[in-house]
Tab-separated table of C-alpha atoms in Angstrom:
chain	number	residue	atom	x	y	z
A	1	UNK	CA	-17.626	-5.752	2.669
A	2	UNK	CA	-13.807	-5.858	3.284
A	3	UNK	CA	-11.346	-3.353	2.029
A	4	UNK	CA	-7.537	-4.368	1.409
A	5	UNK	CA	-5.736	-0.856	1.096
A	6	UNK	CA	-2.834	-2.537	-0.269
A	7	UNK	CA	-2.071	-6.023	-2.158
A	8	UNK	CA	-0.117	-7.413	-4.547
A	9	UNK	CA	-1.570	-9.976	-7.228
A	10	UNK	CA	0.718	-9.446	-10.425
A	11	UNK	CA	2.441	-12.901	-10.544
A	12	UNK	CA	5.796	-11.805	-12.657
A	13	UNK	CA	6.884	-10.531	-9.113
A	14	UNK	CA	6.238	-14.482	-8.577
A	15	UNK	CA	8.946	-14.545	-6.038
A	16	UNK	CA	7.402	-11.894	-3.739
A	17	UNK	CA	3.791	-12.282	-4.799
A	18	UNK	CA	1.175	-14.823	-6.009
A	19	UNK	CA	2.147	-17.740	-8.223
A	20	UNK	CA	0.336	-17.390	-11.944
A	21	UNK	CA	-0.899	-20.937	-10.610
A	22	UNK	CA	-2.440	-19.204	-7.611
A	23	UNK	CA	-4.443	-15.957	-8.994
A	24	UNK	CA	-7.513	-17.752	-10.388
A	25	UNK	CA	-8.036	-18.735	-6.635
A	26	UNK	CA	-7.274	-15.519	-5.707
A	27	UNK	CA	-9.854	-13.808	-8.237
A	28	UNK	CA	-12.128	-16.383	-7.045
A	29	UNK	CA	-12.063	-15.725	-3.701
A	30	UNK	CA	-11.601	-11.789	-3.928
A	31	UNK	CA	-15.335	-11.968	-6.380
A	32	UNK	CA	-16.991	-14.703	-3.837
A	33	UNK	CA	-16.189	-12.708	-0.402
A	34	UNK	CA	-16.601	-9.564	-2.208
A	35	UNK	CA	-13.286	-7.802	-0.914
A	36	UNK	CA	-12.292	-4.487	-2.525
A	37	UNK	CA	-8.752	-5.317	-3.469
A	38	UNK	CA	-6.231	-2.213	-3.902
A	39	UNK	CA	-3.790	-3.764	-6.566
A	40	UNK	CA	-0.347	-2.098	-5.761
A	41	UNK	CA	1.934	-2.014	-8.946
A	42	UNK	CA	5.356	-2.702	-8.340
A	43	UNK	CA	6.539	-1.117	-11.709
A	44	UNK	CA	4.745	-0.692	-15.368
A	45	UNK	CA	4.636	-4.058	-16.271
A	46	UNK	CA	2.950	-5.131	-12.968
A	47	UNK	CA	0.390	-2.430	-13.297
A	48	UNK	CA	-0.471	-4.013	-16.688
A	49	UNK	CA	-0.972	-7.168	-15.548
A	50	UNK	CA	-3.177	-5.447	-12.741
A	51	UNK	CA	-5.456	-3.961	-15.098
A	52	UNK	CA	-5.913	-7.347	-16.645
A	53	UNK	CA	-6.536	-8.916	-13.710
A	54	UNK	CA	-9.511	-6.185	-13.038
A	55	UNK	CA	-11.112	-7.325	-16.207
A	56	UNK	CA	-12.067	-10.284	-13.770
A	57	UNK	CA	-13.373	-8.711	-11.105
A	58	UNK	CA	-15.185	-5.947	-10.033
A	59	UNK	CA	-13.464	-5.404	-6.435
A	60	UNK	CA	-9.891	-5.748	-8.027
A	61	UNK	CA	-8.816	-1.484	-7.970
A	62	UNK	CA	-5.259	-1.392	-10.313
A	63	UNK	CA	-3.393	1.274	-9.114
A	64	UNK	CA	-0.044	2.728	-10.822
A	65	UNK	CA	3.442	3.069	-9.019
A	66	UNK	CA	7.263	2.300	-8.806
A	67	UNK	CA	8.122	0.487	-5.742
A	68	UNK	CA	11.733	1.505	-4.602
A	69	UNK	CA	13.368	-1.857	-5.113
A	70	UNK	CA	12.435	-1.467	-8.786
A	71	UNK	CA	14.341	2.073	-9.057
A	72	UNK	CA	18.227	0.504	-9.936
A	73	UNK	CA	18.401	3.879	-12.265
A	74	UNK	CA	16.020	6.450	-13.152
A	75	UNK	CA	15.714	6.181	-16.934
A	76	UNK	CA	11.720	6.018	-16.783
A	77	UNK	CA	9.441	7.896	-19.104
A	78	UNK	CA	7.789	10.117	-17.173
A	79	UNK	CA	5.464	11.501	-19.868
A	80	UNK	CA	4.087	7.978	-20.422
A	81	UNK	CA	4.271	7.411	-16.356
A	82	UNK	CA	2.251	10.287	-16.145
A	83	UNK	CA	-0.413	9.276	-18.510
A	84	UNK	CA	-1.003	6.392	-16.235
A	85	UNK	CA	-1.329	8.483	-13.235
A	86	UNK	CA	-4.144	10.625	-14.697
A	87	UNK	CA	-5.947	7.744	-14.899
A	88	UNK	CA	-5.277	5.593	-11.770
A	89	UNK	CA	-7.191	6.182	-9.176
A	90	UNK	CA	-4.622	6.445	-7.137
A	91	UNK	CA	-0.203	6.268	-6.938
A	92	UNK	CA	1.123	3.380	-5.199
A	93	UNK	CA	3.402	1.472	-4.452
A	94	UNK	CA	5.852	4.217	-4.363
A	95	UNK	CA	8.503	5.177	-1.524
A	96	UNK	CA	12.072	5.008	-0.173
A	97	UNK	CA	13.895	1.541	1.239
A	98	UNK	CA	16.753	1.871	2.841
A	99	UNK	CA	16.324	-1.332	4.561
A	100	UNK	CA	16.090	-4.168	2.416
A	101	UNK	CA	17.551	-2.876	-0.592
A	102	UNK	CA	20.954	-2.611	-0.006
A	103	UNK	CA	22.364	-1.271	-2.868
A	104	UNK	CA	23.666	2.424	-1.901
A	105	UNK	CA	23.903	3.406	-5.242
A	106	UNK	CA	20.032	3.482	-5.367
A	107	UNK	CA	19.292	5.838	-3.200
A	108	UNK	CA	19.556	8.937	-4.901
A	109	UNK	CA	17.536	7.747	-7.747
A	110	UNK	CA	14.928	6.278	-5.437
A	111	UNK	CA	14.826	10.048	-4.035
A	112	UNK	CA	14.259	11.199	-7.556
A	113	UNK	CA	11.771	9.007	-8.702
A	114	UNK	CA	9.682	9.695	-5.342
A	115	UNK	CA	9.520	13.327	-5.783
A	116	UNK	CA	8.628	12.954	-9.070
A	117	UNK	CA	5.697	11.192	-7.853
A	118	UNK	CA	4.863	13.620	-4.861
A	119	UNK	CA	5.244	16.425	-7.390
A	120	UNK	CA	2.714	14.934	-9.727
A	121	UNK	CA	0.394	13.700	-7.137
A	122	UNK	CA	-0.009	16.516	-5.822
A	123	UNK	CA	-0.756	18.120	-9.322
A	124	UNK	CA	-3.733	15.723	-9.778
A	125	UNK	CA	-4.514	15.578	-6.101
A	126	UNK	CA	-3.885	11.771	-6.311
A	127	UNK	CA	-3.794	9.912	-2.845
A	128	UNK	CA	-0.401	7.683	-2.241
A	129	UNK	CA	0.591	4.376	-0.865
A	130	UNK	CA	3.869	4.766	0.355
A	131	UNK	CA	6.773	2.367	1.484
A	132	UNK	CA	9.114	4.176	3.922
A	133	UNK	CA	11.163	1.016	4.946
A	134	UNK	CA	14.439	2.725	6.897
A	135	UNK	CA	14.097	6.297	5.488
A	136	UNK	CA	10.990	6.834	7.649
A	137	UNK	CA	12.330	10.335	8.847
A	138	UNK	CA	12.988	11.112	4.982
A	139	UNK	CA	9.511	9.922	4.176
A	140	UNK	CA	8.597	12.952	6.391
A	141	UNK	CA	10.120	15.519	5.352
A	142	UNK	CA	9.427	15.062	1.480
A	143	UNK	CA	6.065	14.887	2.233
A	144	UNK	CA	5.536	18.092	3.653
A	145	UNK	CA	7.732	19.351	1.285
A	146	UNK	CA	5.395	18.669	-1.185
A	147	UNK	CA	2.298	19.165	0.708
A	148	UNK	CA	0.512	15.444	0.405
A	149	UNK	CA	0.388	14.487	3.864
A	150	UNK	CA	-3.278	14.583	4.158
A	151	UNK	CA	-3.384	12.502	0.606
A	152	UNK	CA	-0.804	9.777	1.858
A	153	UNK	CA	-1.227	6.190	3.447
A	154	UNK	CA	1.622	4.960	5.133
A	155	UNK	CA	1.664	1.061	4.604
A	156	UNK	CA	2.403	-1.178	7.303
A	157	UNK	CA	4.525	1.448	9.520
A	158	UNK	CA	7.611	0.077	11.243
A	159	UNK	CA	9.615	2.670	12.165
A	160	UNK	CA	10.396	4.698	15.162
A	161	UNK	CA	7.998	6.185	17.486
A	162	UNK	CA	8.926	9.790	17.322
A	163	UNK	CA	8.564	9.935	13.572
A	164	UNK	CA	5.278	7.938	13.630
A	165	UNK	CA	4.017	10.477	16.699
A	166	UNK	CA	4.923	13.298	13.564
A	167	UNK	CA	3.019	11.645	11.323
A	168	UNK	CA	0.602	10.979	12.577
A	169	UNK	CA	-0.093	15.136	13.804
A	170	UNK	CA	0.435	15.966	9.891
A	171	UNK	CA	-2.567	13.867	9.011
A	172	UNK	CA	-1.464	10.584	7.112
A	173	UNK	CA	-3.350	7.559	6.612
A	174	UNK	CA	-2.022	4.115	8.016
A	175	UNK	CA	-2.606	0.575	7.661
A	176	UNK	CA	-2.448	-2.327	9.629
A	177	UNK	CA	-0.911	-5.582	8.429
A	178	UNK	CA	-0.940	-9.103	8.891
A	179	UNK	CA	1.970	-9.048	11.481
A	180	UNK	CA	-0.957	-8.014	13.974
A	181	UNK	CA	-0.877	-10.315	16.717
A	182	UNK	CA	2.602	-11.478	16.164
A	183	UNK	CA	5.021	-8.115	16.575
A	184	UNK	CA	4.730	-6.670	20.178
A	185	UNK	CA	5.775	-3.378	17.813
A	186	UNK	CA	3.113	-3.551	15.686
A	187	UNK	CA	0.756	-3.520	18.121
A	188	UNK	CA	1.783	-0.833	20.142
A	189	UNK	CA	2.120	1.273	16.452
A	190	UNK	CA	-1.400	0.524	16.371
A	191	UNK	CA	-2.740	1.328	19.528
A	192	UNK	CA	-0.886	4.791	18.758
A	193	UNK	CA	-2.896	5.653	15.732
A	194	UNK	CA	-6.292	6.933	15.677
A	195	UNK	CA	-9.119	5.128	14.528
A	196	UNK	CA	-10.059	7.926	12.226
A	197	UNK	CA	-6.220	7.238	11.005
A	198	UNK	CA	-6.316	3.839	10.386
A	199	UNK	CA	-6.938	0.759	7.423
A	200	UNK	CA	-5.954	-2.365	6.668
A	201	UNK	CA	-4.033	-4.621	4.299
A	202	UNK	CA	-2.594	-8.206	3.714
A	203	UNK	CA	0.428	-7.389	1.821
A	204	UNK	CA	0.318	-10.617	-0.703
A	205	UNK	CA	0.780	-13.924	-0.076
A	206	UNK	CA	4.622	-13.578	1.205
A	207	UNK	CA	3.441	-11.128	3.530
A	208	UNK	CA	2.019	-13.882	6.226
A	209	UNK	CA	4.465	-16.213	5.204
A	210	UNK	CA	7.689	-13.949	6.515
A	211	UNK	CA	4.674	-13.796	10.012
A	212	UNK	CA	4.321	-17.434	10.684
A	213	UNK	CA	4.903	-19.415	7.504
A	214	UNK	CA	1.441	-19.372	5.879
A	215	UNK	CA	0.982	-18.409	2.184
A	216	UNK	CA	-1.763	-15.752	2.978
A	217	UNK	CA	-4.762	-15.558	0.853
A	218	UNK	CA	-7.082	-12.311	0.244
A	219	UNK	CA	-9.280	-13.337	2.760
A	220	UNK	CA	-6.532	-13.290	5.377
A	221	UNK	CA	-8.357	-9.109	5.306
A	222	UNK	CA	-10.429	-10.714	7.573
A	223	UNK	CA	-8.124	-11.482	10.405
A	224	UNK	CA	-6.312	-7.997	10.774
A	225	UNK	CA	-9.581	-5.600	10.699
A	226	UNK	CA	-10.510	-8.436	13.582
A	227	UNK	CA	-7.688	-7.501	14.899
A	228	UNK	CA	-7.420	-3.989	14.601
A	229	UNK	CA	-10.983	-3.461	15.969
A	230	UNK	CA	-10.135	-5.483	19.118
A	231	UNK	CA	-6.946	-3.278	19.666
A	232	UNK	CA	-8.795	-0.146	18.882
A	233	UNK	CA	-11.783	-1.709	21.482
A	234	UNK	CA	-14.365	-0.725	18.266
A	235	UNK	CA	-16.979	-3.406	16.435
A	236	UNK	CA	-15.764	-4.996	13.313
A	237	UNK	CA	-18.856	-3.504	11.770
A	238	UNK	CA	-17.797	0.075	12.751
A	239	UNK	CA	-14.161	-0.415	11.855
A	240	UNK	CA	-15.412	-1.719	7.864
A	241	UNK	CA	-18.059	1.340	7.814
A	242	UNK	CA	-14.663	3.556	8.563
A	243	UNK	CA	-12.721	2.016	5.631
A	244	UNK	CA	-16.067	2.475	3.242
A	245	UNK	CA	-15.971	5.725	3.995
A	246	UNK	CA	-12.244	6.598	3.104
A	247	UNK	CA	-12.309	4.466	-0.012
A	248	UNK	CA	-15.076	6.794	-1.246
A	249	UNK	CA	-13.176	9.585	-0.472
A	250	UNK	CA	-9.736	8.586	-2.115
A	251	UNK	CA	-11.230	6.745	-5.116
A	252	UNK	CA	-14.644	7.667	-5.381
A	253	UNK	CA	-15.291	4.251	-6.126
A	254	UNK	CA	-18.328	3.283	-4.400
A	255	UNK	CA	-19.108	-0.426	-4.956
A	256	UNK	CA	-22.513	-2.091	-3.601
């Protein structure tokens, strides 16, 4: 069985994520190769949609969060965002982007909004999936501020050694994307990381398609724990027993 740690199926993100033509296949193909499927929500509405999608499958895992591009104020509810918190298994997609989202203005708020959610997962001693696109350093430091680093996954890492070499000592989680193979960077991250450290992820479709120009498909999992084990020099087998193991541990969802 193959674990995604983090994907993206809502389709009213249709620019960055799967067409509503597209997610029946994706369903389809996430029930028939059995693949656990960590649903990242991009905002409420997302998460929603998510849930709905989970009605379909049993390997589809909705998880709540507010990814950083979605913060352009922070006017949220948090007593309704925390209801959905309580009951997700786990926070994510949450973070800072410095990077691609290029309005300044954001920032602060995107702080805000992400120590609102390290404040409250560490309250329900939730695990996170965090973006840390350009603020990787920041990512850091608000993460031990808050004590969560041994409750937080790092997805697809791209940032500078020294801060990954700190991260990694404080105990986070990482995963490995579908760039594997193609970014001389991405591979070295990986070699960096322990084993006992790692997962892996596709991303959504648009994922692959910034790579080399293929829509990826949920099964594209497939490729980047090959991957991953061959860099790591470990059995496929041994590497998927690994990522069993930690979805037990940060779900408790245990899936035969």
């Amino acid at each position: 069985m193959y674990i995604d740690f983090h994907n993206h199926i809502d389709f009213h993100n249709h620019i960055d994520f799967y067409s509503k033509d597209k997610v029946n296949e994706v369903i389809n193909i996430i029930n028939k190769e059995k693949i656990i499927t960590i649903a990242c929500a991009m905002d409420e509405k997302s998460y929603i949609e998510n849930i709905g999608y989970s009605n379909k499958s049993d390997y589809i895992i909705p998880i709540f969060g507010i990814h950083p591009s979605k913060v352009k104020n922070n006017k949220f509810n948090f007593d309704k965002i925390e209801n959905y918190i309580k009951y997700a298994p786990l926070i994510g997609e949450i973070g800072l982007d410095f990077y691609w989202v290029e309005e300044k203005e954001t920032y602060l708020n995107q702080i805000e909004v992400f120590e609102y959610f390290l404040q409250t997962a560490k309250k329900y001693n939730k695990y996170i999936n965090v973006h840390t696109k350009g603020a990787e350093e920041l990512v850091l430091d608000y993460i031990k501020k808050y004590d969560v680093s041994e409750q937080t996954i790092i997805h697809w890492y791209s940032g500078e050694e020294k801060t990954l070499e700190k991260l990694i000592d404080i105990k986070c989680l990482f995963t490995g994307s579908v760039d594997l193979g193609y970014s001389d960077k991405t591979n070295e991250i990986i070699k960096k990381i322990p084993i006992n450290q790692l997962l892996a992820e596709t991303d959504g479709p648009t994922a692959l398609q910034w790579v080399n120009n293929i829509y990826g498909m949920p099964d594209e999992i497939k490729k980047v724990y090959k991957k991953i084990s061959d860099i790591k020099n470990v059995e496929v087998e041994e590497f998927k027993e690994h990522c069993s193991k930690i979805l037990k541990e940060i779900t408790n969802f245990n899936k035969k």
